[in-house]
């Protein structure tokens, strides 16, 4: 995959999928600027430490990032074992805020890739709610909407991955038309990264056993990174507004 002459911002770069993505993207020729709340454990072309759930921290980060970028990979995320407010801020509100802030610096041909999840697959069941949240145009208005429309903490991870997929679909229409910037999601199934254990706690042994019986194995982080790399490359220039499963076929077994 050719990423020469592309500058990519990769969030969640200090672990799991984000780290594998940064490694692969650099190998493919990209200049990779990483962002995480933790220090990275690999060589990057630049790194900024930031809390991606905090709008002020994101504004500071926007002041530090390059004037021109060709891709944004929103990989950072927390599991549903984190407090609901943290899940909302990191997995949805902050991701939107960073994407909106970087959009003006992205030339036509740029790409934004959001890491959703197989657990966001039930978005059609709550479509009107997700569309209403997507219609809020800022971090603050999104937060107010969530105060008025409370989310069940037990399923907040699934809720905000669903919301992310719907927001991606909606933004992809006019960000591509008006700016030439593509916007897609990948939806991994279980991936062997440090947060996999949290998903076991979050979903319970029974659900995990059921999914395990339908799966060959969990993905390795580099198998997800390869698909994100493709979505950042010009080879995928006509792929826009999709939620691409990277789950070894798990979602297809839910029929
Ligand atoms: N591992 C899985 O089974 C799985 C499955 C589906 C989707 N996902 C999604 O993939 C993405 C990456 O997860 P992973 O499996 O690589 O997990 P991980 O825990 O290995 O990596 C997540 C990274 O995000 C960073 N991060 C978390 N909160 C942050 C914050 N507030 N500010 C800045 N950085 C923050 C962490 O420090 C970490 O480096 C997440 O969005 C997750 O929801 C993971």
Short mmCIF file of C-alpha atoms and ligand atoms in Angstrom, two decimals:
data_model
loop_
_atom_site.label_atom_id
_atom_site.label_comp_id
_atom_site.label_asym_id
_atom_site.label_seq_id
_atom_site.Cartn_x
_atom_site.Cartn_y
_atom_site.Cartn_z
CA UNK A 1 0.00 0.00 0.00
CA UNK A 2 1.45 3.36 -1.02
CA UNK A 3 1.27 6.15 1.56
CA UNK A 4 4.24 8.14 0.25
CA UNK A 5 3.93 11.93 0.71
CA UNK A 6 1.01 11.52 3.09
CA UNK A 7 0.94 12.88 6.62
CA UNK A 8 -1.37 10.90 8.88
CA UNK A 9 -2.54 11.71 12.38
CA UNK A 10 -3.11 8.48 14.32
CA UNK A 11 -4.86 8.59 17.68
CA UNK A 12 -4.52 5.77 20.19
CA UNK A 13 -1.00 5.30 18.88
CA UNK A 14 0.52 3.99 22.11
CA UNK A 15 -1.13 0.58 22.15
CA UNK A 16 -2.93 -2.09 20.18
CA UNK A 17 -4.41 -1.24 16.78
CA UNK A 18 -3.09 2.35 16.74
CA UNK A 19 0.50 1.23 17.35
CA UNK A 20 0.34 -1.43 14.62
CA UNK A 21 -1.23 1.09 12.26
CA UNK A 22 1.52 3.65 12.89
CA UNK A 23 4.19 1.01 12.27
CA UNK A 24 2.60 -0.16 9.01
CA UNK A 25 1.78 3.34 7.74
CA UNK A 26 5.38 4.48 8.24
CA UNK A 27 6.57 1.33 6.45
CA UNK A 28 4.26 2.31 3.56
CA UNK A 29 5.87 5.76 3.37
CA UNK A 30 3.61 7.94 5.52
CA UNK A 31 4.74 10.59 7.97
CA UNK A 32 2.90 9.59 11.14
CA UNK A 33 2.01 12.02 13.90
CA UNK A 34 0.74 10.08 16.90
CA UNK A 35 -1.58 11.21 19.67
CA UNK A 36 -2.33 9.38 22.92
CA UNK A 37 -2.73 9.97 26.65
CA UNK A 38 0.22 7.59 27.16
CA UNK A 39 3.78 7.76 25.79
CA UNK A 40 4.30 5.73 22.59
CA UNK A 41 6.48 2.62 22.54
CA UNK A 42 7.58 2.93 18.91
CA UNK A 43 9.30 5.35 16.55
CA UNK A 44 7.04 8.08 15.16
CA UNK A 45 7.58 11.26 13.14
CA UNK A 46 5.88 13.27 15.85
CA UNK A 47 3.88 12.67 19.01
CA UNK A 48 1.53 14.77 21.14
CA UNK A 49 0.21 13.72 24.50
CA UNK A 50 -3.44 14.68 24.90
CA UNK A 51 -6.66 13.60 26.57
CA UNK A 52 -8.89 13.06 23.56
CA UNK A 53 -12.03 13.25 25.68
CA UNK A 54 -11.32 16.85 26.72
CA UNK A 55 -12.31 19.58 24.22
CA UNK A 56 -9.81 22.09 25.63
CA UNK A 57 -7.00 19.54 25.30
CA UNK A 58 -8.12 18.85 21.73
CA UNK A 59 -8.07 22.58 20.93
CA UNK A 60 -4.51 22.77 22.29
CA UNK A 61 -3.62 19.72 20.20
CA UNK A 62 -5.10 21.36 17.09
CA UNK A 63 -2.70 24.24 17.69
CA UNK A 64 0.22 21.79 17.66
CA UNK A 65 -0.69 19.58 14.69
CA UNK A 66 0.64 20.41 11.18
CA UNK A 67 -1.12 22.95 8.96
CA UNK A 68 -1.81 20.29 6.37
CA UNK A 69 -2.64 16.61 6.88
CA UNK A 70 -3.78 13.90 4.46
CA UNK A 71 -5.39 11.53 6.90
CA UNK A 72 -6.84 11.20 10.37
CA UNK A 73 -7.21 7.76 11.93
CA UNK A 74 -9.44 7.96 15.00
CA UNK A 75 -8.33 4.78 16.76
CA UNK A 76 -8.24 5.85 20.44
CA UNK A 77 -11.09 4.41 22.43
CA UNK A 78 -12.09 3.13 25.84
CA UNK A 79 -14.15 0.01 26.68
CA UNK A 80 -17.57 0.02 28.32
CA UNK A 81 -16.00 -0.74 31.69
CA UNK A 82 -14.98 2.95 31.77
CA UNK A 83 -17.49 5.48 33.19
CA UNK A 84 -20.28 6.40 30.77
CA UNK A 85 -19.11 10.03 30.58
CA UNK A 86 -15.61 8.90 29.55
CA UNK A 87 -16.99 6.57 26.88
CA UNK A 88 -19.15 9.41 25.49
CA UNK A 89 -16.28 11.92 25.52
CA UNK A 90 -13.49 9.75 24.10
CA UNK A 91 -15.36 7.42 21.74
CA UNK A 92 -17.72 10.02 20.26
CA UNK A 93 -17.70 13.69 21.30
CA UNK A 94 -13.93 14.16 21.31
CA UNK A 95 -13.49 12.15 18.11
CA UNK A 96 -15.99 14.44 16.37
CA UNK A 97 -14.35 17.57 17.78
CA UNK A 98 -10.89 16.55 16.52
CA UNK A 99 -12.24 15.56 13.10
CA UNK A 100 -14.16 18.83 12.69
CA UNK A 101 -11.07 20.79 13.77
CA UNK A 102 -8.78 19.05 11.29
CA UNK A 103 -11.15 19.07 8.31
CA UNK A 104 -10.12 22.57 7.09
CA UNK A 105 -6.48 21.38 6.92
CA UNK A 106 -7.29 18.38 4.74
CA UNK A 107 -6.82 18.73 0.98
CA UNK A 108 -9.10 16.93 -1.47
CA UNK A 109 -8.10 13.25 -1.51
CA UNK A 110 -7.65 13.09 2.25
CA UNK A 111 -9.21 10.34 4.33
CA UNK A 112 -10.66 10.00 7.81
CA UNK A 113 -10.99 6.49 9.27
CA UNK A 114 -12.96 5.90 12.46
CA UNK A 115 -12.59 2.68 14.43
CA UNK A 116 -16.09 1.50 15.30
CA UNK A 117 -16.84 -2.11 16.34
CA UNK A 118 -18.90 -5.15 15.49
CA UNK A 119 -20.74 -4.11 18.67
CA UNK A 120 -22.03 -1.03 16.83
CA UNK A 121 -23.88 -3.19 14.33
CA UNK A 122 -27.34 -2.59 15.81
CA UNK A 123 -27.38 1.10 14.84
CA UNK A 124 -30.55 0.70 12.72
CA UNK A 125 -32.51 -0.09 15.91
CA UNK A 126 -31.78 3.38 17.31
CA UNK A 127 -31.37 5.30 14.08
CA UNK A 128 -33.54 8.30 14.97
CA UNK A 129 -31.67 8.85 18.25
CA UNK A 130 -28.30 8.59 16.51
CA UNK A 131 -29.40 10.99 13.78
CA UNK A 132 -30.59 13.48 16.40
CA UNK A 133 -27.23 13.30 18.20
CA UNK A 134 -25.38 13.57 14.88
CA UNK A 135 -27.36 16.73 14.15
CA UNK A 136 -25.76 18.47 17.15
CA UNK A 137 -22.92 20.45 15.65
CA UNK A 138 -20.44 20.80 18.50
CA UNK A 139 -18.98 19.04 21.53
CA UNK A 140 -21.05 21.22 23.89
CA UNK A 141 -24.36 20.79 22.06
CA UNK A 142 -23.72 17.06 21.83
CA UNK A 143 -23.12 16.94 25.58
CA UNK A 144 -26.34 18.86 26.26
CA UNK A 145 -28.28 16.50 24.01
CA UNK A 146 -26.89 13.54 25.95
CA UNK A 147 -27.92 15.12 29.25
CA UNK A 148 -31.49 15.38 27.92
CA UNK A 149 -31.40 11.89 26.36
CA UNK A 150 -29.56 9.68 28.87
CA UNK A 151 -27.81 6.53 27.69
CA UNK A 152 -27.86 3.21 29.61
CA UNK A 153 -24.37 2.83 31.15
CA UNK A 154 -24.54 -0.97 30.67
CA UNK A 155 -24.62 -0.62 26.88
CA UNK A 156 -22.94 2.76 26.42
CA UNK A 157 -19.99 1.29 24.48
CA UNK A 158 -22.35 -0.22 21.91
CA UNK A 159 -24.44 2.99 21.84
CA UNK A 160 -21.52 5.29 21.03
CA UNK A 161 -20.04 2.93 18.42
CA UNK A 162 -23.49 2.86 16.79
CA UNK A 163 -23.63 6.67 17.00
CA UNK A 164 -20.16 6.89 15.46
CA UNK A 165 -21.21 4.77 12.49
CA UNK A 166 -24.31 6.93 11.88
CA UNK A 167 -22.34 10.20 12.25
CA UNK A 168 -19.71 8.84 9.82
CA UNK A 169 -22.37 7.93 7.26
CA UNK A 170 -23.96 11.37 7.52
CA UNK A 171 -20.75 13.43 7.43
CA UNK A 172 -19.32 11.35 4.59
CA UNK A 173 -21.95 12.70 2.24
CA UNK A 174 -21.09 16.38 2.38
CA UNK A 175 -17.47 16.24 3.55
CA UNK A 176 -16.68 14.28 0.38
CA UNK A 177 -18.84 16.46 -1.87
CA UNK A 178 -17.73 19.80 -0.38
CA UNK A 179 -14.12 19.06 0.64
CA UNK A 180 -13.11 15.89 -1.23
CA UNK A 181 -12.42 14.23 2.12
CA UNK A 182 -13.53 10.61 2.53
CA UNK A 183 -14.94 9.36 5.81
CA UNK A 184 -15.24 5.65 6.61
CA UNK A 185 -15.43 3.29 9.58
CA UNK A 186 -13.87 -0.07 10.20
CA UNK A 187 -15.75 -2.42 12.52
CA UNK A 188 -13.42 -4.92 14.14
CA UNK A 189 -14.62 -7.98 15.98
CA UNK A 190 -12.54 -9.03 19.00
CA UNK A 191 -8.89 -8.03 18.60
CA UNK A 192 -6.02 -9.33 20.74
CA UNK A 193 -5.07 -6.02 22.40
CA UNK A 194 -4.86 -4.95 26.06
CA UNK A 195 -8.56 -3.98 26.19
CA UNK A 196 -9.85 -7.40 25.13
CA UNK A 197 -10.19 -8.44 28.79
CA UNK A 198 -12.41 -5.41 29.45
CA UNK A 199 -14.76 -6.60 26.73
CA UNK A 200 -15.10 -9.95 28.52
CA UNK A 201 -16.06 -8.07 31.72
CA UNK A 202 -18.39 -5.79 29.73
CA UNK A 203 -20.25 -8.47 27.77
CA UNK A 204 -20.17 -11.36 30.25
CA UNK A 205 -18.88 -14.92 29.87
CA UNK A 206 -22.02 -16.21 28.13
CA UNK A 207 -21.93 -13.72 25.23
CA UNK A 208 -18.17 -14.19 24.87
CA UNK A 209 -18.57 -17.98 24.71
CA UNK A 210 -21.32 -17.62 22.10
CA UNK A 211 -19.19 -15.32 19.93
CA UNK A 212 -16.13 -17.55 20.41
CA UNK A 213 -18.07 -20.52 19.05
CA UNK A 214 -18.80 -18.52 15.85
CA UNK A 215 -15.25 -17.24 15.37
CA UNK A 216 -12.03 -18.80 14.20
CA UNK A 217 -10.02 -16.59 16.60
CA UNK A 218 -9.70 -12.95 17.66
CA UNK A 219 -7.99 -10.71 15.11
CA UNK A 220 -4.42 -9.59 15.54
CA UNK A 221 -3.98 -5.82 15.66
CA UNK A 222 -1.95 -5.76 12.44
CA UNK A 223 -4.86 -7.39 10.56
CA UNK A 224 -7.07 -4.41 11.41
CA UNK A 225 -4.24 -1.93 10.78
CA UNK A 226 -3.83 -3.21 7.21
CA UNK A 227 -7.46 -2.38 6.38
CA UNK A 228 -7.19 1.11 7.90
CA UNK A 229 -4.02 1.64 5.84
CA UNK A 230 -5.94 0.72 2.70
CA UNK A 231 -8.68 3.23 3.59
CA UNK A 232 -6.03 5.96 3.94
CA UNK A 233 -4.39 5.16 0.60
CA UNK A 234 -5.42 6.53 -2.81
CA UNK A 235 -6.23 2.95 -3.84
CA UNK A 236 -9.48 3.35 -1.86
CA UNK A 237 -10.26 6.79 -3.34
CA UNK A 238 -13.81 5.77 -4.34
CA UNK A 239 -14.64 4.14 -1.00
CA UNK A 240 -16.62 6.61 1.09
CA UNK A 241 -19.32 6.31 3.74
CA UNK A 242 -18.85 2.63 4.52
CA UNK A 243 -18.57 0.70 7.77
CA UNK A 244 -16.20 -2.08 6.82
CA UNK A 245 -16.28 -5.19 9.05
CA UNK A 246 -12.83 -6.56 9.91
CA UNK A 247 -14.05 -9.45 12.01
CA UNK A 248 -13.23 -12.71 10.27
CA UNK A 249 -16.92 -12.96 9.35
CA UNK A 250 -18.35 -12.66 12.88
CA UNK A 251 -21.01 -10.04 12.00
CA UNK A 252 -22.28 -12.25 9.18
CA UNK A 253 -23.02 -15.01 11.71
CA UNK A 254 -25.55 -12.78 13.54
CA UNK A 255 -28.13 -13.25 10.75
N1 LIG B 1 -9.64 -4.79 20.99
C1 LIG B 1 -10.85 -5.10 20.54
O1 LIG B 1 -11.34 -6.23 20.70
C2 LIG B 1 -11.66 -4.08 19.78
C3 LIG B 1 -12.77 -4.50 19.06
C4 LIG B 1 -13.53 -3.58 18.34
C5 LIG B 1 -13.17 -2.24 18.37
N2 LIG B 1 -12.08 -1.84 19.09
C6 LIG B 1 -11.74 -0.41 19.07
O2 LIG B 1 -10.44 -0.27 18.57
C7 LIG B 1 -9.88 0.94 19.06
C8 LIG B 1 -8.47 0.68 19.54
O3 LIG B 1 -8.54 -0.22 20.62
P1 LIG B 1 -7.37 -1.24 20.97
O4 LIG B 1 -7.98 -2.57 20.95
O5 LIG B 1 -6.17 -0.96 20.15
O6 LIG B 1 -7.17 -0.85 22.51
P2 LIG B 1 -5.89 -0.36 23.32
O7 LIG B 1 -6.35 -0.17 24.72
O8 LIG B 1 -4.75 -1.26 23.04
O9 LIG B 1 -5.59 1.07 22.67
C9 LIG B 1 -6.39 2.19 22.91
C10 LIG B 1 -5.49 3.41 22.94
O10 LIG B 1 -6.33 4.56 23.10
C11 LIG B 1 -5.70 5.40 24.05
N3 LIG B 1 -6.68 6.25 24.72
C12 LIG B 1 -7.74 5.84 25.46
N4 LIG B 1 -8.36 6.91 25.98
C13 LIG B 1 -7.68 8.01 25.57
C14 LIG B 1 -7.82 9.39 25.80
N5 LIG B 1 -8.78 9.88 26.60
N6 LIG B 1 -6.94 10.24 25.23
C15 LIG B 1 -5.95 9.76 24.44
N7 LIG B 1 -5.75 8.46 24.19
C16 LIG B 1 -6.61 7.59 24.75
C17 LIG B 1 -5.05 4.45 25.05
O11 LIG B 1 -4.05 5.10 25.83
C18 LIG B 1 -4.50 3.39 24.13
O12 LIG B 1 -3.19 3.68 23.70
C19 LIG B 1 -10.85 1.46 20.12
O13 LIG B 1 -11.62 2.50 19.56
C20 LIG B 1 -11.71 0.25 20.42
O14 LIG B 1 -12.99 0.62 20.85
C21 LIG B 1 -11.31 -2.71 19.77
#
